[in-house]
Coordinates of C-alpha atoms in Angstrom, one line a residue:
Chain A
X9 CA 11.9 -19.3 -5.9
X10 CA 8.7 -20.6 -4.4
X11 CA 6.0 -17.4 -4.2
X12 CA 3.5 -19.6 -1.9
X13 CA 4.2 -21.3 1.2
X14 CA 1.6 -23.5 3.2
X15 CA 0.3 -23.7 6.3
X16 CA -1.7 -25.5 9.0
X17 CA -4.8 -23.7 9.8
X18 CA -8.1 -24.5 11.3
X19 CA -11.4 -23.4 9.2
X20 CA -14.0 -22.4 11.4
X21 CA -17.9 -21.9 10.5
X22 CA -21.1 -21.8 12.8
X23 CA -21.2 -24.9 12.5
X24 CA -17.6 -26.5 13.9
X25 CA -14.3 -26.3 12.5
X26 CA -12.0 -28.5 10.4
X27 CA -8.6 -28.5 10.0
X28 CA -7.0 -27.6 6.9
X29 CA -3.9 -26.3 5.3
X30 CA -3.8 -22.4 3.7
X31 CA -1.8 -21.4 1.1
X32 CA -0.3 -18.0 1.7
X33 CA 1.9 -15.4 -0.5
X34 CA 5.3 -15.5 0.5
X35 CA 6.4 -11.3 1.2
X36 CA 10.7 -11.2 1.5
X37 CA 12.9 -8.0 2.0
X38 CA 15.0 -7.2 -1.5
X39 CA 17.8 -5.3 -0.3
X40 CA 19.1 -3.0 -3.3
X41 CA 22.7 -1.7 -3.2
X42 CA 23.5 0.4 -5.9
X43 CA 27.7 0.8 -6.4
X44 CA 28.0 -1.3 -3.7
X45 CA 25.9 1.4 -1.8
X46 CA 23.2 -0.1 0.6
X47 CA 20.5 1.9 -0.9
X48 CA 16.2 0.7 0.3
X49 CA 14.6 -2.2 1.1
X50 CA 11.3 -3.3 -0.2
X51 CA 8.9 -5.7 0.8
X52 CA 8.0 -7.7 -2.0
X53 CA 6.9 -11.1 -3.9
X54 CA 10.3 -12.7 -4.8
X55 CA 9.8 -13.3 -8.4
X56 CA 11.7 -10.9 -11.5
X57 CA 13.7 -9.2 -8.5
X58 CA 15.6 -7.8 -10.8
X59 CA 13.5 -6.4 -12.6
X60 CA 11.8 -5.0 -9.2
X61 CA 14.9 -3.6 -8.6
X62 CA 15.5 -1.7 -12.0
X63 CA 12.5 -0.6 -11.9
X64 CA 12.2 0.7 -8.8
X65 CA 15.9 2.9 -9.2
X66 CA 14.4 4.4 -13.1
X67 CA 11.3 5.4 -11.3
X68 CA 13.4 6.8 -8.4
X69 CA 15.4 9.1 -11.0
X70 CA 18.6 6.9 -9.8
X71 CA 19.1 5.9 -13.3
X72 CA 18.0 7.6 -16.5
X73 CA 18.2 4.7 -18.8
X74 CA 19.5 1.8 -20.0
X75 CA 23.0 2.7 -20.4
X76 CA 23.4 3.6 -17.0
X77 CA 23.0 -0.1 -16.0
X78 CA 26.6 -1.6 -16.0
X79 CA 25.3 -4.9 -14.2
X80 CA 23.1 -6.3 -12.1
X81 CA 23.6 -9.4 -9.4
X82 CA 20.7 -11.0 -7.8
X83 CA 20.7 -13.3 -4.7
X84 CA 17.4 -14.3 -4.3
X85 CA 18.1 -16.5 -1.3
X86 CA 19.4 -14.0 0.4
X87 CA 17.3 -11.2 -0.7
X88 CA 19.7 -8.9 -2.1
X89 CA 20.0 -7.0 -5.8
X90 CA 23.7 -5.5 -6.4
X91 CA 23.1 -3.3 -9.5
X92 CA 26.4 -0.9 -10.9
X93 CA 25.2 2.0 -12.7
X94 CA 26.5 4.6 -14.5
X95 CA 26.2 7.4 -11.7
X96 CA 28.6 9.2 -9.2
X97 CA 27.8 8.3 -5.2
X98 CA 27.2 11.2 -4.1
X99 CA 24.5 11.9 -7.0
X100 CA 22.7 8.7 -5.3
X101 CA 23.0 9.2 -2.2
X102 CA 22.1 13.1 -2.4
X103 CA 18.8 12.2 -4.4
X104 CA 17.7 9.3 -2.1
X105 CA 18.3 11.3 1.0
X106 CA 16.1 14.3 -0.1
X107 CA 13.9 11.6 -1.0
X108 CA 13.6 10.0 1.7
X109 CA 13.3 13.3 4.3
X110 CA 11.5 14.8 1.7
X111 CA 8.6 11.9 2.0
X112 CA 8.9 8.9 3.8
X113 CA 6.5 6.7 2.5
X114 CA 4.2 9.2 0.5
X115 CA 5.3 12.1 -1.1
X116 CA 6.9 15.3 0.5
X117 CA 7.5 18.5 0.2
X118 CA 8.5 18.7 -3.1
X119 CA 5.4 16.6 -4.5
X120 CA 3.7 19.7 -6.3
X121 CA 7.3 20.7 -7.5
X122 CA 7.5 17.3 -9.3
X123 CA 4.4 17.6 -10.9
X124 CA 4.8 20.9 -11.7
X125 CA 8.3 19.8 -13.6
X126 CA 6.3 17.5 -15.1
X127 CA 3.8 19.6 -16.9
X128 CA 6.1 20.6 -19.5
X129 CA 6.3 16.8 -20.4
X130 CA 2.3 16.4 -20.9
X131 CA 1.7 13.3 -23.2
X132 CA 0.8 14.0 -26.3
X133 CA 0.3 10.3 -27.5
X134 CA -2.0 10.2 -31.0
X135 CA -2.7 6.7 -29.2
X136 CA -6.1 5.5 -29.4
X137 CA -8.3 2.5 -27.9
X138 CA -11.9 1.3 -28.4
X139 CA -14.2 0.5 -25.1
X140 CA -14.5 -3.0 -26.7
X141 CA -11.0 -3.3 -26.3
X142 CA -10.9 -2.3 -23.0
X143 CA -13.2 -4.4 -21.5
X144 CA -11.4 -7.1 -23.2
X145 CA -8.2 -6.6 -22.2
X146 CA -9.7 -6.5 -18.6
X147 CA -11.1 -9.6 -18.7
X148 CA -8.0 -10.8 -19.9
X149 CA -6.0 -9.5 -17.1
X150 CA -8.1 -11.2 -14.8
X151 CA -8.1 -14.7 -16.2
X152 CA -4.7 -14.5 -16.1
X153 CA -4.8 -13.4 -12.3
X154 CA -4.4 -17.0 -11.0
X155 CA -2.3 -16.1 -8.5
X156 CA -4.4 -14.1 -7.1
X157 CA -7.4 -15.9 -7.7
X158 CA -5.5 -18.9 -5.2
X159 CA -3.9 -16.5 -2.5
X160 CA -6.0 -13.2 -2.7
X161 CA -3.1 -11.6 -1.5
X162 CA -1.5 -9.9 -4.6
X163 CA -1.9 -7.3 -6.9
X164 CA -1.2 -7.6 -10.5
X165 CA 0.2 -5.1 -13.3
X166 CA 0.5 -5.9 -16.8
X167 CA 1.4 -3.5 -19.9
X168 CA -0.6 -3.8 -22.9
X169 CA -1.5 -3.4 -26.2
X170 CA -5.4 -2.3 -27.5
X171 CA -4.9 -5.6 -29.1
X172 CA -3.3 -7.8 -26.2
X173 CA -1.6 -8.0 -22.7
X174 CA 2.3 -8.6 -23.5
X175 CA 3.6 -8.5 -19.8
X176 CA 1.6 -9.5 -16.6
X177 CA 3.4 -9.5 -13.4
X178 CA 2.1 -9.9 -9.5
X179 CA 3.6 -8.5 -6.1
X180 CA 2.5 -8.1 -2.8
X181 CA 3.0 -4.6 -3.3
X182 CA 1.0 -2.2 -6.3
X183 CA 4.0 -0.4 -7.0
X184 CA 6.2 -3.4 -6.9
X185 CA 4.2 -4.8 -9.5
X186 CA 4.4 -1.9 -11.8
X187 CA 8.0 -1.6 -11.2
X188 CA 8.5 -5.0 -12.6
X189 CA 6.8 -4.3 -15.5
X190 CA 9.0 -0.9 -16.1
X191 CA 12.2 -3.0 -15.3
X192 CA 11.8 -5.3 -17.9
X193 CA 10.5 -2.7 -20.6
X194 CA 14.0 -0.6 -19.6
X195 CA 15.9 -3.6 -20.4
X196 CA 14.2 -4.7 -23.6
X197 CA 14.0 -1.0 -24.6
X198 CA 10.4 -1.2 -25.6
X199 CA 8.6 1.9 -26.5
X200 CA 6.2 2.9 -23.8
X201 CA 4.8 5.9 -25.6
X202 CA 1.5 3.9 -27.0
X203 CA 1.1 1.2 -24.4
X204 CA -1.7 0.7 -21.7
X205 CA -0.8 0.1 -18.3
X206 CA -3.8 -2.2 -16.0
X207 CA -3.4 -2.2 -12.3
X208 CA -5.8 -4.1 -9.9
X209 CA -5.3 -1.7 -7.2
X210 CA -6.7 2.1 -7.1
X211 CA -5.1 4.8 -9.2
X212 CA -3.5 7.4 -6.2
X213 CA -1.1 9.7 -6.9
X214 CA 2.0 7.9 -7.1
X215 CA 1.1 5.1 -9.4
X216 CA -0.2 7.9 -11.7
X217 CA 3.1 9.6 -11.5
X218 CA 5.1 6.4 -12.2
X219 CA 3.5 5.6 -15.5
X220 CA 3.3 9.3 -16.7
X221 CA 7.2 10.0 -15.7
X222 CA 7.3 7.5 -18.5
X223 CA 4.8 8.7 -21.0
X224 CA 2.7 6.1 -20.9
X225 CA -1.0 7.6 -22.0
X226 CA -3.3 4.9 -20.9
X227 CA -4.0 3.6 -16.8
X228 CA -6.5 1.7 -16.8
X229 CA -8.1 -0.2 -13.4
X230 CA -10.9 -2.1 -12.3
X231 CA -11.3 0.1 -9.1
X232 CA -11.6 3.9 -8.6
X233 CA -8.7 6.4 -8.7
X234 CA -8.2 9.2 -5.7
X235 CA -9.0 12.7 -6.6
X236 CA -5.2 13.8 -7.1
X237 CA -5.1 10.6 -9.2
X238 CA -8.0 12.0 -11.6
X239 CA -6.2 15.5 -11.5
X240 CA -2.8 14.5 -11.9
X241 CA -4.3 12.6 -15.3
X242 CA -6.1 15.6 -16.5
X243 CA -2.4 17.9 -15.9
X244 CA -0.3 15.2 -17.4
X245 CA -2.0 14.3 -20.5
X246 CA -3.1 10.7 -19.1
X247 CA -6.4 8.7 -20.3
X248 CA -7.3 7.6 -17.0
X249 CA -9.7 4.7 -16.6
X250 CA -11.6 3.3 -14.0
X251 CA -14.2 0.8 -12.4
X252 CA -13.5 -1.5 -15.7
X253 CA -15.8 -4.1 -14.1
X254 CA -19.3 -5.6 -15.3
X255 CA -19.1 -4.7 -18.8
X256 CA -18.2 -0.8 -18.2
X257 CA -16.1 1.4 -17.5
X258 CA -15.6 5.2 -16.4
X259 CA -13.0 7.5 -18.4
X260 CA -12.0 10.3 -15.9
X261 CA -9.6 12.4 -18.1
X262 CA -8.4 12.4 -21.8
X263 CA -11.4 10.9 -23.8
X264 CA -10.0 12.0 -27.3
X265 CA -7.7 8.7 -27.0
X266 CA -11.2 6.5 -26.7
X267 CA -12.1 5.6 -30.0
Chain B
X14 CA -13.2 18.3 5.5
X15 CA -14.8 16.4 2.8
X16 CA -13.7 13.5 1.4
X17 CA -15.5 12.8 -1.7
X18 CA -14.8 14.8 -4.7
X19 CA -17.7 14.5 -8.0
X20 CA -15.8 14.7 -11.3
X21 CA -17.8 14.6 -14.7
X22 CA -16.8 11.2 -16.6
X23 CA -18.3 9.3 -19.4
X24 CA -19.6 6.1 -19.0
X25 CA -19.1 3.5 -21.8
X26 CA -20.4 0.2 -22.2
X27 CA -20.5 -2.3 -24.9
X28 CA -23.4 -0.7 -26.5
X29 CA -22.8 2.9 -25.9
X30 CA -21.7 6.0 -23.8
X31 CA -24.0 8.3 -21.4
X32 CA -22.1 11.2 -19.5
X33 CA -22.0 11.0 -15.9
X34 CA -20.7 11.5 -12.3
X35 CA -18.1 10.0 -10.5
X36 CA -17.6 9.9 -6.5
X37 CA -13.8 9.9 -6.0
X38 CA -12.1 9.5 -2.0
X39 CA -9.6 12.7 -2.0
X40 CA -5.9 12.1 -1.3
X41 CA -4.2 15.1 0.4
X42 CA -0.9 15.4 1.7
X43 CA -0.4 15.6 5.5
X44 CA 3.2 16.9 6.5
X45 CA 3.7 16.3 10.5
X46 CA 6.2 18.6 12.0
X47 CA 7.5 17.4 15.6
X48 CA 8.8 19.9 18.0
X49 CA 9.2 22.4 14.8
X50 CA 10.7 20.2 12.3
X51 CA 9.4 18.7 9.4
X52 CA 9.4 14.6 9.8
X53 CA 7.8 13.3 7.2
X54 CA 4.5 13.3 4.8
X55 CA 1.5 11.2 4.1
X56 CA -1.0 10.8 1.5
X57 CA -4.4 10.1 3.5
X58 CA -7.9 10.6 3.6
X59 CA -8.2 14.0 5.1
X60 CA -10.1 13.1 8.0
X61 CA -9.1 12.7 11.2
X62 CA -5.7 14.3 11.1
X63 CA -4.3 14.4 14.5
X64 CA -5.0 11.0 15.3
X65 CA -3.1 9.9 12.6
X66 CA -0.3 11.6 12.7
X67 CA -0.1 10.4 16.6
X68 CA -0.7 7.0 15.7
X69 CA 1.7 7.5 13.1
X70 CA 4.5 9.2 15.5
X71 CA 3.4 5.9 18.9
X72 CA 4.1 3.1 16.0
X73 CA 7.3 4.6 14.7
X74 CA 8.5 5.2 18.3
X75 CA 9.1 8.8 18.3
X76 CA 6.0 8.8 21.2
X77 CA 6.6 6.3 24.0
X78 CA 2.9 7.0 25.7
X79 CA 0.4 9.9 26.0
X80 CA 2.8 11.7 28.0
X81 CA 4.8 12.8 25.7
X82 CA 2.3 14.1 23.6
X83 CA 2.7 18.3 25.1
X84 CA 0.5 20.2 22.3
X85 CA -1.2 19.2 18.5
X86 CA -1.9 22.0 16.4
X87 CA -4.3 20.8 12.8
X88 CA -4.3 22.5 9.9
X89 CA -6.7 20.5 7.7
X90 CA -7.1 23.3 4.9
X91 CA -2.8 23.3 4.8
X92 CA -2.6 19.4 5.9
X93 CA 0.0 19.9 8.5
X94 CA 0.1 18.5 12.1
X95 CA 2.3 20.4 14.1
X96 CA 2.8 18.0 17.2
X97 CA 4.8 19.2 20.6
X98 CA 6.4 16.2 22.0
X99 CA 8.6 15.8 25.5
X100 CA 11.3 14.7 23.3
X101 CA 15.0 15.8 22.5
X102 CA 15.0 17.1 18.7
X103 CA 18.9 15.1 18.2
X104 CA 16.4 11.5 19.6
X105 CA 13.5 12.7 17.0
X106 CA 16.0 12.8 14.2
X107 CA 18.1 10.0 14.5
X108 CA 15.2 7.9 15.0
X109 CA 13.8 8.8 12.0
X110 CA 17.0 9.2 9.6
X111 CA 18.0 5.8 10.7
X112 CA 14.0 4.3 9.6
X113 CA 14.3 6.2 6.9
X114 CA 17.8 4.9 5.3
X115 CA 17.5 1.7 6.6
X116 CA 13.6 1.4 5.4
X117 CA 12.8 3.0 2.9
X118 CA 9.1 2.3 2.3
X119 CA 9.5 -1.2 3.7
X120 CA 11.5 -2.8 6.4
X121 CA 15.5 -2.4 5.9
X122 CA 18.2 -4.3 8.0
X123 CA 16.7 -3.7 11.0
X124 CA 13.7 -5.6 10.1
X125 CA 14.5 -9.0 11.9
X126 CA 16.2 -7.2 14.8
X127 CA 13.2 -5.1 15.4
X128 CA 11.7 -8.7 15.2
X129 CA 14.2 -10.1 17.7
X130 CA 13.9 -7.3 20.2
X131 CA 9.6 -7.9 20.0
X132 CA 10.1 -11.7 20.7
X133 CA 10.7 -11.1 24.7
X134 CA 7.4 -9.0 24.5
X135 CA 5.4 -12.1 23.0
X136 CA 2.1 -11.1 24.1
X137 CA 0.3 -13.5 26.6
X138 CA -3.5 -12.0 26.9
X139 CA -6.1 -14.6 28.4
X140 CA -8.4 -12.7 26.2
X141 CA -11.5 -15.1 24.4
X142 CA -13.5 -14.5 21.1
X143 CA -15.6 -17.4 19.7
X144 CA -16.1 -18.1 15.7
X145 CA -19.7 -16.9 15.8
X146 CA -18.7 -13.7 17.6
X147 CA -15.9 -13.2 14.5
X148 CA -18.3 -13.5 12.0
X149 CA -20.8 -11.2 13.7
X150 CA -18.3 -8.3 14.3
X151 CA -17.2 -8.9 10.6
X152 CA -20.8 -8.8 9.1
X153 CA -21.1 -5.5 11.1
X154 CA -17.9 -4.0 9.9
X155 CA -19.0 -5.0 6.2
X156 CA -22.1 -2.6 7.0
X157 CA -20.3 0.4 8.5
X158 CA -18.1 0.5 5.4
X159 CA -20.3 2.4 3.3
X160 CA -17.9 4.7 2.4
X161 CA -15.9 1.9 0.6
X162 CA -19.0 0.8 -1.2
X163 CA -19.8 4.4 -2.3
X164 CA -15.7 4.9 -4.1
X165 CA -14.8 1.6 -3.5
X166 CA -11.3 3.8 -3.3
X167 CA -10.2 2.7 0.4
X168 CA -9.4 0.5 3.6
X169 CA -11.5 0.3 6.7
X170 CA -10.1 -0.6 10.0
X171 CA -11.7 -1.4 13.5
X172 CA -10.6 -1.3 16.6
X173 CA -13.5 -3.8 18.5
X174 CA -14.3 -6.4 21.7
X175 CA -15.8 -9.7 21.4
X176 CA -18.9 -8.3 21.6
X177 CA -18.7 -5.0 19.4
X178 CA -16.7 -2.8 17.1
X179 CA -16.1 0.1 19.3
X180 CA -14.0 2.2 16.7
X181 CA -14.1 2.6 12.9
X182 CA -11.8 4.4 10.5
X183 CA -10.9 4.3 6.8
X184 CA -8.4 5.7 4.9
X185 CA -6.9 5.3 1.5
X186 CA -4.3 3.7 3.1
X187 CA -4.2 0.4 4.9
X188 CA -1.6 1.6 7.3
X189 CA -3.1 5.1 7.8
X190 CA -6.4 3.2 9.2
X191 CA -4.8 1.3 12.0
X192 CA -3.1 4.5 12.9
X193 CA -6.0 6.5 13.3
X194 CA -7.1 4.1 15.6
X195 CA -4.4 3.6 17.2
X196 CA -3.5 7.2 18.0
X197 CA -7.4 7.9 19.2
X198 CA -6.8 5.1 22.0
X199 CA -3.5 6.5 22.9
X200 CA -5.6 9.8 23.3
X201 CA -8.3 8.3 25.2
X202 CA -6.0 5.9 27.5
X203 CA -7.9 2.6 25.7
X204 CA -6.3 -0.4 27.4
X205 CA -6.0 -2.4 24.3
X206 CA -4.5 -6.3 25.7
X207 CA -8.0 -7.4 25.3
X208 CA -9.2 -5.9 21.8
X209 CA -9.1 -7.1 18.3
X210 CA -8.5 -5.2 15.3
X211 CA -10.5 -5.3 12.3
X212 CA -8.8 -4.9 8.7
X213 CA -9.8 -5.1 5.5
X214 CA -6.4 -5.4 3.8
X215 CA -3.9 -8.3 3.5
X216 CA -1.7 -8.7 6.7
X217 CA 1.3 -8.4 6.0
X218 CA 4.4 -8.5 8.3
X219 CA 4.3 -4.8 8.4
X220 CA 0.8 -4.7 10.0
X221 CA 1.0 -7.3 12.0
X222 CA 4.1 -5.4 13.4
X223 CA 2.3 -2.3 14.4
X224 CA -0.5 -4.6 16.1
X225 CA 2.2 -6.6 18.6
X226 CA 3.5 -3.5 19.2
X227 CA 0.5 -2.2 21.3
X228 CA 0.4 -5.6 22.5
X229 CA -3.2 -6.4 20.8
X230 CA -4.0 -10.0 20.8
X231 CA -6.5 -10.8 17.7
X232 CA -5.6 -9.6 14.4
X233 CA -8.5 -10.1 11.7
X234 CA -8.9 -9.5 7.9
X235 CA -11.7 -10.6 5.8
X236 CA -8.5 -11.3 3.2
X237 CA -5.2 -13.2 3.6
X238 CA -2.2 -13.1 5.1
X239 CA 1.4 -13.4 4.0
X240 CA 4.3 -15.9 5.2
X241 CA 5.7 -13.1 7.2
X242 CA 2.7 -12.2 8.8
X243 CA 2.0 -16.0 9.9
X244 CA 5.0 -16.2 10.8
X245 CA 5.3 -12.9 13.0
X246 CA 1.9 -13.5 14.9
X247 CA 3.1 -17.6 15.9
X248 CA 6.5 -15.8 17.1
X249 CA 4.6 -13.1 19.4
X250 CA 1.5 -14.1 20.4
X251 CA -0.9 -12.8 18.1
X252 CA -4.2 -14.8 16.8
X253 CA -4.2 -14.5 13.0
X254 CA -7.3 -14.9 11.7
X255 CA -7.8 -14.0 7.9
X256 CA -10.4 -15.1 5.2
X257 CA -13.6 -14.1 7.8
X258 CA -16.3 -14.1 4.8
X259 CA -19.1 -16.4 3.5
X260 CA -19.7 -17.8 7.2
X261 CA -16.3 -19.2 7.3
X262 CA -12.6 -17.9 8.7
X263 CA -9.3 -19.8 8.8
X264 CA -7.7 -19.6 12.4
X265 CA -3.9 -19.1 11.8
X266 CA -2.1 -19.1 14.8
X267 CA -2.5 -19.4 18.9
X268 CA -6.1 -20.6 18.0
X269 CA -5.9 -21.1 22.0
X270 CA -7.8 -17.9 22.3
X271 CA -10.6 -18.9 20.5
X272 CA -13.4 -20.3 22.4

């Protein structure tokens, strides 16, 4: 599917306008049923919907792993992923309901329960990357931001090696973006354990709590993260890095893994 | 409340290290109870509280007006709004279950139906702004966002006239800002068919939504829009007007109101 649609526009300056045409990132609702339950929608770029979709439900705690994915349909016209899986109904519907009541769009009131669940899993990666690296990889990941470059209306995710970017993917949405990078990696069962995650959006909470669910021990961004970001790093065992812009970069939390 | 938390980082470059200080925006958790329940719970910039979580309650139509706003008790130290509404607890609930199943973090089923039932509302202000006046106001905005130049960590929004911005909020999230606006001017009675509002962030069909809804005529970002958005604002009313930087802006839709 196209990501891009044009339009007529006029450009004005101080001086007079012109009329021109703009091209503008397309944003479609992804409707995700899950056992033929209509389970969210997202807003979202419609590229790798599929993978948004899978992604989304393993970060969601809807599926565990791999093997719970029976099969996955994807209407892109219409906007719709069908995706069996390996769970009973009620399990779903139970978990997206508390979800949902539990925190709307952010997280609720079982946010510091999570993390604290979550501090028995700290990452203990041996993992290690060089500054050099780093800045590298960063400048990389924003060559290969074209999109974004045209539109500048994207964000972009990509998981990495210290040596190289092996996925890059863009969406309207931050999380989207990671999400189709953790769809694909559930499907190709790649090891996340000494990977990199770069984001071109700010480290909050959530995104933070989406790559360490999944022991990933490096986030890496060219903006700043939140406070509860930087903490969240610190609890979890997460090299968090940020401002990776102008030939430096800060590390918040977890400098043993810089080497 | 503050806002900026200092955390001890190191600093690497190319050629080196040097410890240092970071200036990171602080995400909290605000949890808004309405008439005694628990409705839902944002992650925000910790500053004003109670007009967020009004804005917050007038956009998702659990508030019709200022009316039926009875009593708003903060707790900024906890993050809780506890808001007394003239509403029936059964109306509150179902109104939110349904957003929330349906929605999820975007739009759900009822997205094009909201859409539908907002096209006999296509707003019709007579209101004026002209390119140099666009470029003025956004210049000024630019300036009053220091905060965003200090962490670089969030969104600014404006509520403004031709002639002036008149309010100013940021947040760490772009929906958070426009709410914070938009519940002071529900507060104060602001009569808002003749305003513009100011964001920083990408307009996407979710934005632009809460906007018409107040019946707000001039929508502005100094970055781009999506599809959805373009499409939305030519279907209601609004004047999109996105890319406002380096002495230029592209006029999306009903240029008719520029001058």
């Amino acid at each position: 599917m196209d990501i891009i649609e044009e339009f007529p526009l006029i450009q004005y300056s101080r001086d007079g306008k012109e009329k021109k045409t703009g091209r503008v990132i397309i944003e479609m609702p992804l409707t995700i049923y899950v056992n033929d339950e209509e389970l969210v929608t997202l807003l979202c770029t419609p590229e790798r919907m599929d993978h948004l979709a899978l992604g989304f439900l393993w970060s969601e705690g809807v599926l565990d792993g791999k093997d719970d994915v029976k099969k996955v349909v994807v209407d892109e016209e219409k906007g719709t992923v069908w995706v069996d899986a390996a769970k009973d109904k009620e399990f779903i519907k139970n978990l997206m309901f508390k979800r949902l009541i539990t925190s709307g769009c952010g997280k609720g009131t079982t946010f510091y329960s999570v993390v604290d669940s979550m501090g028995s899993k700290k990452i203990t990666s041996k993992a290690k990357v060089s500054p050099v690296q780093i800045l590298d990889l960063m400048v990389n990941f924003q060559k290969t931001s074209e999109l974004y470059q045209a539109t500048h209306g994207v964000h972009s995710a990509a998981l990495a090696t210290p040596e190289e970017i092996l996925l890059f993917r863009e969406d309207i949405g931050r999380h989207n973006a990671i999400d189709k990078i953790l769809g694909q990696c559930l499907m190709d069962g790649t090891s996340l354990s000494d990977k990199l995650i770069i984001t071109s959006g700010r480290i909050s909470s959530e995104v933070l709590l989406k790559t360490a669910k999944r022991g990933i021990p490096f986030l890496i961004s060219r903006t700043s993260p939140t406070n509860l970001g930087v903490r969240l790093a610190d609890k979890l065992g997460v090299t968090l890095i940020g401002f990776v812009r102008g030939g430096k970069m800060n590390v918040y939390t977890h400098g043993e893994r810089i080497s």
